[in-house]
Amino acid sequence: MIQKLKKEVLNTIRSGRLNVFLVFLVSAFVILIFTKLSKAYTNTVAFNLEYQNVPQEKVILKDTSRSFEITLKTHGFKWLNYYFSKPTFTVDFSKDVVDKNNAFIFTKTLSQINDRKQFQNHIEILGIKPDTLIFHYDTNLVKKVPVIADVTLNFEPGYNSYTGVKMQPDSITIIGPQDKVSRIDALKTEVVTYNAIKSNIEQDIQLVLPEQEDNLKFSNKRILIRANVEKFTEGSVNIPITVTNLPKGMAIKYFPKTVKVSYYTSLANFKTIKAKDFKIECNYKKVTKGQPFLIPELVKIPEYAKRVKVHQQHIEFIIL
């Protein structure tokens, strides 16, 4: 019996009658689906709210609803779009709302919503829930704060930078609730360390922003840092000493009359630095009782000299 049934099935497949049946079955199913999708259906869909053109000095509070429901009537093909991705509804705060009692109130009617481009193509809006959208807000504080570069530069021997790290921008604007913004006096960059530097640096880096502060807006969240790197060399000059603030009628004799000063500068500027670009003074008023020496202080340094060092720390003197 089983062998006979098996033989009949094989004969049916060979004859092609089963293939014809499957074609008709699939065709009927496709026609049924298209018939269903061509009909109009009414359903309620939750839309995410998207804010547009919110006034810069205002911030929408977190307790405000972020979605609302719209009852739509359209054919099945359109409904497929809503089932595969959650739709959004844009609220334009420059024209869709009125400002009343520290809140923005959505004022559009059903007919006005139906006129929106996203609902014009065979879509009819039958209702919205809630029928009034209220967006509570707080008044923002606008504050400009400096940026602090948390950047370390470690140069190859013989290389350095006059300017160090330069930032663009070097300050940013923060907008948000007054109680939060007023607590921020500066923002740091992420920690960055450069080693064995011997060429210019230019990199975009992240700012370290306050955590869990969704209501704050920042004019920049990243900044550009630059450092111009040059080849450096060491130089030295002998600088005469000037004694200041001697009491009236007092004369002293001091030794040495000049001191050696060493400095670090770029090869390009080495020949431009002269002894007259430095000035060393000893302030007699800073001499304490029983102290038999003056202390030399650099009061003038050329612009392009770095790591300037006075090699004589004590200037001996006697009162004449």
Short mmCIF file of C-alpha atoms in Angstrom, two decimals:
data_model
loop_
_atom_site.label_atom_id
_atom_site.label_comp_id
_atom_site.label_asym_id
_atom_site.label_seq_id
_atom_site.Cartn_x
_atom_site.Cartn_y
_atom_site.Cartn_z
CA MET A 1 0.00 0.00 0.00
CA ILE A 2 2.78 2.42 0.97
CA GLN A 3 4.74 1.56 -2.14
CA LYS A 4 1.66 2.23 -4.29
CA LEU A 5 1.06 5.66 -2.64
CA LYS A 6 4.71 6.59 -3.07
CA LYS A 7 4.54 5.62 -6.72
CA GLU A 8 1.43 7.81 -7.31
CA VAL A 9 3.13 10.85 -5.67
CA LEU A 10 6.22 10.42 -7.86
CA ASN A 11 4.05 10.13 -10.93
CA THR A 12 2.19 13.32 -9.96
CA ILE A 13 5.47 15.26 -9.55
CA ARG A 14 6.80 13.91 -12.88
CA SER A 15 3.61 14.83 -14.66
CA GLY A 16 3.95 18.50 -13.55
CA ARG A 17 0.49 18.68 -11.98
CA LEU A 18 1.98 19.52 -8.51
CA ASN A 19 4.03 22.39 -9.95
CA VAL A 20 0.91 23.85 -11.55
CA PHE A 21 -0.90 23.58 -8.22
CA LEU A 22 1.91 25.39 -6.34
CA VAL A 23 1.94 28.19 -8.93
CA PHE A 24 -1.79 28.68 -8.52
CA LEU A 25 -1.45 28.58 -4.71
CA VAL A 26 1.30 31.23 -4.63
CA SER A 27 -0.57 33.42 -7.11
CA ALA A 28 -3.74 33.24 -5.04
CA PHE A 29 -1.78 34.18 -1.90
CA VAL A 30 -0.14 37.18 -3.62
CA ILE A 31 -3.50 38.38 -4.95
CA LEU A 32 -4.99 38.06 -1.46
CA ILE A 33 -2.13 40.11 0.07
CA PHE A 34 -2.44 42.86 -2.55
CA THR A 35 -6.20 42.94 -2.06
CA LYS A 36 -5.77 43.36 1.72
CA LEU A 37 -3.08 46.02 1.37
CA SER A 38 -5.16 47.99 -1.13
CA LYS A 39 -7.96 48.50 1.36
CA ALA A 40 -8.08 51.49 3.71
CA TYR A 41 -7.59 50.87 7.43
CA THR A 42 -7.88 53.04 10.51
CA ASN A 43 -5.39 52.68 13.34
CA THR A 44 -3.61 54.69 16.05
CA VAL A 45 0.18 55.13 15.88
CA ALA A 46 2.59 56.55 18.47
CA PHE A 47 4.80 59.27 16.93
CA ASN A 48 8.10 60.44 18.39
CA LEU A 49 8.25 64.20 18.77
CA GLU A 50 11.12 66.00 17.06
CA TYR A 51 11.86 69.57 18.16
CA GLN A 52 12.83 72.20 15.62
CA ASN A 53 13.78 75.90 16.00
CA VAL A 54 13.59 75.91 19.81
CA PRO A 55 14.63 79.42 20.96
CA GLN A 56 18.28 79.40 22.01
CA GLU A 57 17.56 80.91 25.41
CA LYS A 58 14.97 78.22 26.25
CA VAL A 59 15.41 74.57 27.19
CA ILE A 60 12.59 72.03 27.05
CA LEU A 61 12.37 70.21 30.39
CA LYS A 62 12.67 66.43 30.62
CA ASP A 63 9.21 66.01 32.14
CA THR A 64 7.66 67.03 28.81
CA SER A 65 6.11 64.22 26.77
CA ARG A 66 8.34 63.01 23.95
CA SER A 67 5.60 61.29 21.93
CA PHE A 68 1.92 61.42 21.14
CA GLU A 69 -0.62 59.31 19.30
CA ILE A 70 -2.21 60.04 15.91
CA THR A 71 -5.20 58.14 14.54
CA LEU A 72 -4.72 57.65 10.79
CA LYS A 73 -6.76 56.30 7.91
CA THR A 74 -4.85 55.03 4.90
CA HIS A 75 -4.40 51.93 2.74
CA GLY A 76 -2.32 48.94 3.77
CA PHE A 77 0.75 49.79 1.73
CA LYS A 78 1.19 53.04 3.69
CA TRP A 79 0.75 51.21 6.98
CA LEU A 80 3.80 49.07 6.21
CA ASN A 81 6.01 52.17 6.62
CA TYR A 82 4.70 52.75 10.14
CA TYR A 83 5.11 49.13 11.20
CA PHE A 84 8.75 48.81 10.14
CA SER A 85 10.00 52.09 11.72
CA LYS A 86 8.60 54.40 14.38
CA PRO A 87 7.51 57.65 12.69
CA THR A 88 8.37 61.16 13.88
CA PHE A 89 6.30 64.29 14.11
CA THR A 90 8.18 67.59 13.91
CA VAL A 91 7.10 70.49 16.12
CA ASP A 92 8.43 73.79 14.77
CA PHE A 93 8.68 76.15 17.74
CA SER A 94 8.87 79.16 15.44
CA LYS A 95 5.32 78.69 14.13
CA ASP A 96 3.52 75.69 15.69
CA VAL A 97 3.32 76.85 19.32
CA VAL A 98 2.36 79.78 21.53
CA ASP A 99 4.32 80.84 24.61
CA LYS A 100 2.11 80.99 27.71
CA ASN A 101 2.83 80.66 31.46
CA ASN A 102 6.40 79.33 31.05
CA ALA A 103 5.29 76.70 28.54
CA PHE A 104 4.99 76.30 24.79
CA ILE A 105 1.53 75.10 23.77
CA PHE A 106 0.96 73.23 20.51
CA THR A 107 -1.86 75.00 18.72
CA LYS A 108 -2.36 73.22 15.40
CA THR A 109 -5.82 71.93 14.41
CA LEU A 110 -6.54 68.60 12.72
CA SER A 111 -7.00 70.28 9.35
CA GLN A 112 -3.65 72.04 9.69
CA ILE A 113 -1.92 68.78 10.57
CA ASN A 114 -3.60 67.08 7.59
CA ASP A 115 -2.05 69.75 5.36
CA ARG A 116 1.47 68.70 6.31
CA LYS A 117 3.48 67.16 3.51
CA GLN A 118 4.06 63.86 5.31
CA PHE A 119 0.28 63.28 5.57
CA GLN A 120 -0.88 64.53 2.17
CA ASN A 121 -0.33 61.37 0.13
CA HIS A 122 -3.53 59.33 0.72
CA ILE A 123 -3.29 59.70 4.50
CA GLU A 124 -6.13 61.19 6.57
CA ILE A 125 -5.72 62.19 10.22
CA LEU A 126 -8.80 61.46 12.29
CA GLY A 127 -7.53 62.46 15.74
CA ILE A 128 -4.57 63.16 18.01
CA LYS A 129 -4.07 62.24 21.64
CA PRO A 130 -3.58 64.30 23.71
CA ASP A 131 -5.32 67.06 21.80
CA THR A 132 -3.02 69.68 23.36
CA LEU A 133 0.74 69.36 23.70
CA ILE A 134 2.38 71.39 26.46
CA PHE A 135 6.16 71.82 26.48
CA HIS A 136 7.42 73.15 29.80
CA TYR A 137 10.68 75.06 29.57
CA ASP A 138 13.27 76.78 31.68
CA THR A 139 15.12 79.98 30.83
CA ASN A 140 18.66 79.35 29.73
CA LEU A 141 21.81 81.08 30.85
CA VAL A 142 24.33 81.86 28.11
CA LYS A 143 27.91 81.76 29.42
CA LYS A 144 31.31 81.83 27.75
CA VAL A 145 34.01 79.80 29.50
CA PRO A 146 37.70 79.23 28.70
CA VAL A 147 39.07 75.93 27.48
CA ILE A 148 42.03 74.42 29.34
CA ALA A 149 44.30 72.20 27.26
CA ASP A 150 45.19 69.09 29.26
CA VAL A 151 48.02 68.38 26.83
CA THR A 152 51.62 67.36 27.58
CA LEU A 153 54.38 67.97 25.02
CA ASN A 154 57.59 65.93 25.29
CA PHE A 155 60.08 67.03 22.64
CA GLU A 156 62.94 65.22 20.99
CA PRO A 157 66.30 66.66 22.17
CA GLY A 158 67.02 69.83 20.22
CA TYR A 159 63.33 70.60 19.48
CA ASN A 160 60.82 72.87 21.20
CA SER A 161 57.97 75.32 20.63
CA TYR A 162 57.74 79.04 21.40
CA THR A 163 53.97 79.17 21.50
CA GLY A 164 53.23 75.83 23.13
CA VAL A 165 49.69 74.55 22.60
CA LYS A 166 47.28 76.92 20.87
CA MET A 167 43.56 76.14 20.80
CA GLN A 168 40.88 77.02 18.29
CA PRO A 169 38.54 78.06 19.75
CA ASP A 170 40.10 78.86 23.13
CA SER A 171 36.67 79.38 24.73
CA ILE A 172 33.18 78.05 24.12
CA THR A 173 29.62 79.15 24.84
CA ILE A 174 27.40 77.05 27.11
CA ILE A 175 23.62 77.40 27.05
CA GLY A 176 21.42 75.78 29.66
CA PRO A 177 19.55 76.13 32.97
CA GLN A 178 21.10 78.82 35.14
CA ASP A 179 21.71 76.59 38.16
CA LYS A 180 23.78 74.18 36.03
CA VAL A 181 25.64 76.59 33.77
CA SER A 182 26.65 78.89 36.65
CA ARG A 183 28.65 76.01 38.20
CA ILE A 184 30.88 75.66 35.13
CA ASP A 185 33.87 78.05 35.04
CA ALA A 186 36.05 76.23 32.50
CA LEU A 187 36.21 73.05 30.43
CA LYS A 188 39.22 70.81 29.95
CA THR A 189 40.21 68.83 26.92
CA GLU A 190 40.74 65.10 27.10
CA VAL A 191 44.17 64.11 28.41
CA VAL A 192 46.64 63.87 25.52
CA THR A 193 50.40 63.25 25.67
CA TYR A 194 52.76 63.66 22.72
CA ASN A 195 56.21 62.07 22.94
CA ALA A 196 59.39 62.47 20.89
CA ILE A 197 58.01 65.53 19.10
CA LYS A 198 60.05 67.02 16.25
CA SER A 199 57.36 68.26 13.87
CA ASN A 200 54.31 70.52 14.04
CA ILE A 201 51.17 69.24 15.79
CA GLU A 202 47.63 69.78 14.55
CA GLN A 203 44.83 67.60 15.92
CA ASP A 204 41.14 67.73 16.68
CA ILE A 205 40.45 66.57 20.26
CA GLN A 206 37.39 66.06 22.45
CA LEU A 207 36.32 68.29 25.33
CA VAL A 208 35.48 66.69 28.67
CA LEU A 209 31.82 67.62 29.09
CA PRO A 210 29.72 67.36 32.26
CA GLU A 211 28.09 63.95 32.59
CA GLN A 212 24.32 63.47 32.31
CA GLU A 213 23.65 67.07 31.33
CA ASP A 214 21.24 66.60 28.44
CA ASN A 215 19.81 70.10 28.93
CA LEU A 216 23.15 71.79 28.23
CA LYS A 217 24.16 72.95 24.77
CA PHE A 218 27.79 73.61 23.82
CA SER A 219 28.94 75.75 20.92
CA ASN A 220 31.75 73.22 20.41
CA LYS A 221 32.35 69.72 21.70
CA ARG A 222 35.74 69.37 20.04
CA ILE A 223 38.56 71.84 19.51
CA LEU A 224 41.61 72.06 17.29
CA ILE A 225 45.01 72.17 18.99
CA ARG A 226 48.18 73.34 17.28
CA ALA A 227 51.85 73.57 18.24
CA ASN A 228 54.55 74.96 15.96
CA VAL A 229 57.72 72.94 16.55
CA GLU A 230 61.21 74.16 15.63
CA LYS A 231 64.79 73.01 16.03
CA PHE A 232 66.33 74.69 19.08
CA THR A 233 69.86 75.37 20.32
CA GLU A 234 71.43 76.78 23.48
CA GLY A 235 73.18 80.15 23.75
CA SER A 236 74.73 82.26 26.52
CA VAL A 237 75.61 85.94 27.15
CA ASN A 238 77.21 87.97 29.98
CA ILE A 239 74.82 90.57 31.37
CA PRO A 240 75.84 93.61 33.52
CA ILE A 241 74.15 93.94 36.92
CA THR A 242 72.14 97.00 37.99
CA VAL A 243 71.54 97.63 41.72
CA THR A 244 68.26 99.40 42.55
CA ASN A 245 66.69 101.01 45.65
CA LEU A 246 69.93 101.91 47.45
CA PRO A 247 69.23 104.15 50.46
CA LYS A 248 70.03 107.81 49.86
CA GLY A 249 73.72 108.59 50.52
CA MET A 250 74.76 104.91 50.53
CA ALA A 251 77.43 103.53 48.21
CA ILE A 252 78.34 99.87 47.79
CA LYS A 253 80.88 97.81 45.96
CA TYR A 254 79.71 94.46 44.53
CA PHE A 255 81.24 91.53 42.72
CA PRO A 256 80.91 90.20 40.06
CA LYS A 257 79.76 93.06 37.85
CA THR A 258 78.33 90.75 35.21
CA VAL A 259 76.73 87.31 35.31
CA LYS A 260 76.37 84.57 32.74
CA VAL A 261 72.87 83.92 31.39
CA SER A 262 72.08 80.86 29.27
CA TYR A 263 68.96 80.43 27.16
CA TYR A 264 67.30 78.15 24.69
CA THR A 265 66.10 79.43 21.31
CA SER A 266 65.34 78.29 17.78
CA LEU A 267 68.05 78.17 15.14
CA ALA A 268 66.09 80.73 13.13
CA ASN A 269 66.22 83.29 15.96
CA PHE A 270 69.64 82.48 17.45
CA LYS A 271 71.45 85.35 15.74
CA THR A 272 68.75 87.89 16.63
CA ILE A 273 69.24 87.58 20.43
CA LYS A 274 71.74 90.05 21.92
CA ALA A 275 72.98 90.83 25.44
CA LYS A 276 71.05 94.13 25.42
CA ASP A 277 67.82 92.12 25.19
CA PHE A 278 68.34 90.94 28.79
CA LYS A 279 68.32 92.98 31.98
CA ILE A 280 69.33 91.88 35.48
CA GLU A 281 68.66 93.86 38.63
CA CYS A 282 69.53 93.42 42.31
CA ASN A 283 66.97 95.06 44.59
CA TYR A 284 68.71 96.30 47.74
CA LYS A 285 65.37 96.46 49.59
CA LYS A 286 65.24 92.67 49.48
CA VAL A 287 68.49 92.31 51.44
CA THR A 288 67.70 90.95 54.90
CA LYS A 289 69.61 91.70 58.11
CA GLY A 290 72.95 89.92 58.22
CA GLN A 291 72.71 88.92 54.55
CA PRO A 292 76.05 89.73 52.85
CA PHE A 293 74.86 89.31 49.26
CA LEU A 294 72.42 90.58 46.65
CA ILE A 295 70.13 88.32 44.61
CA PRO A 296 70.17 88.87 40.82
CA GLU A 297 66.72 88.87 39.14
CA LEU A 298 65.89 88.80 35.44
CA VAL A 299 63.56 91.71 34.72
CA LYS A 300 63.81 91.66 30.94
CA ILE A 301 63.92 88.64 28.62
CA PRO A 302 63.77 88.61 24.81
CA GLU A 303 60.62 87.21 23.26
CA TYR A 304 62.28 84.25 21.58
CA ALA A 305 64.30 82.99 24.56
CA LYS A 306 63.12 79.97 26.56
CA ARG A 307 64.46 78.27 29.68
CA VAL A 308 66.53 81.31 30.63
CA LYS A 309 68.91 80.65 33.53
CA VAL A 310 71.13 82.98 35.63
CA HIS A 311 74.29 81.10 36.58
CA GLN A 312 75.25 83.35 39.52
CA GLN A 313 72.74 83.28 42.39
CA HIS A 314 74.55 85.53 44.92
CA ILE A 315 76.27 88.87 44.32
CA GLU A 316 78.59 89.77 47.18
CA PHE A 317 78.81 93.40 48.28
CA ILE A 318 80.35 95.72 50.85
CA ILE A 319 79.14 99.10 52.01
CA LEU A 320 81.57 101.97 51.39
#
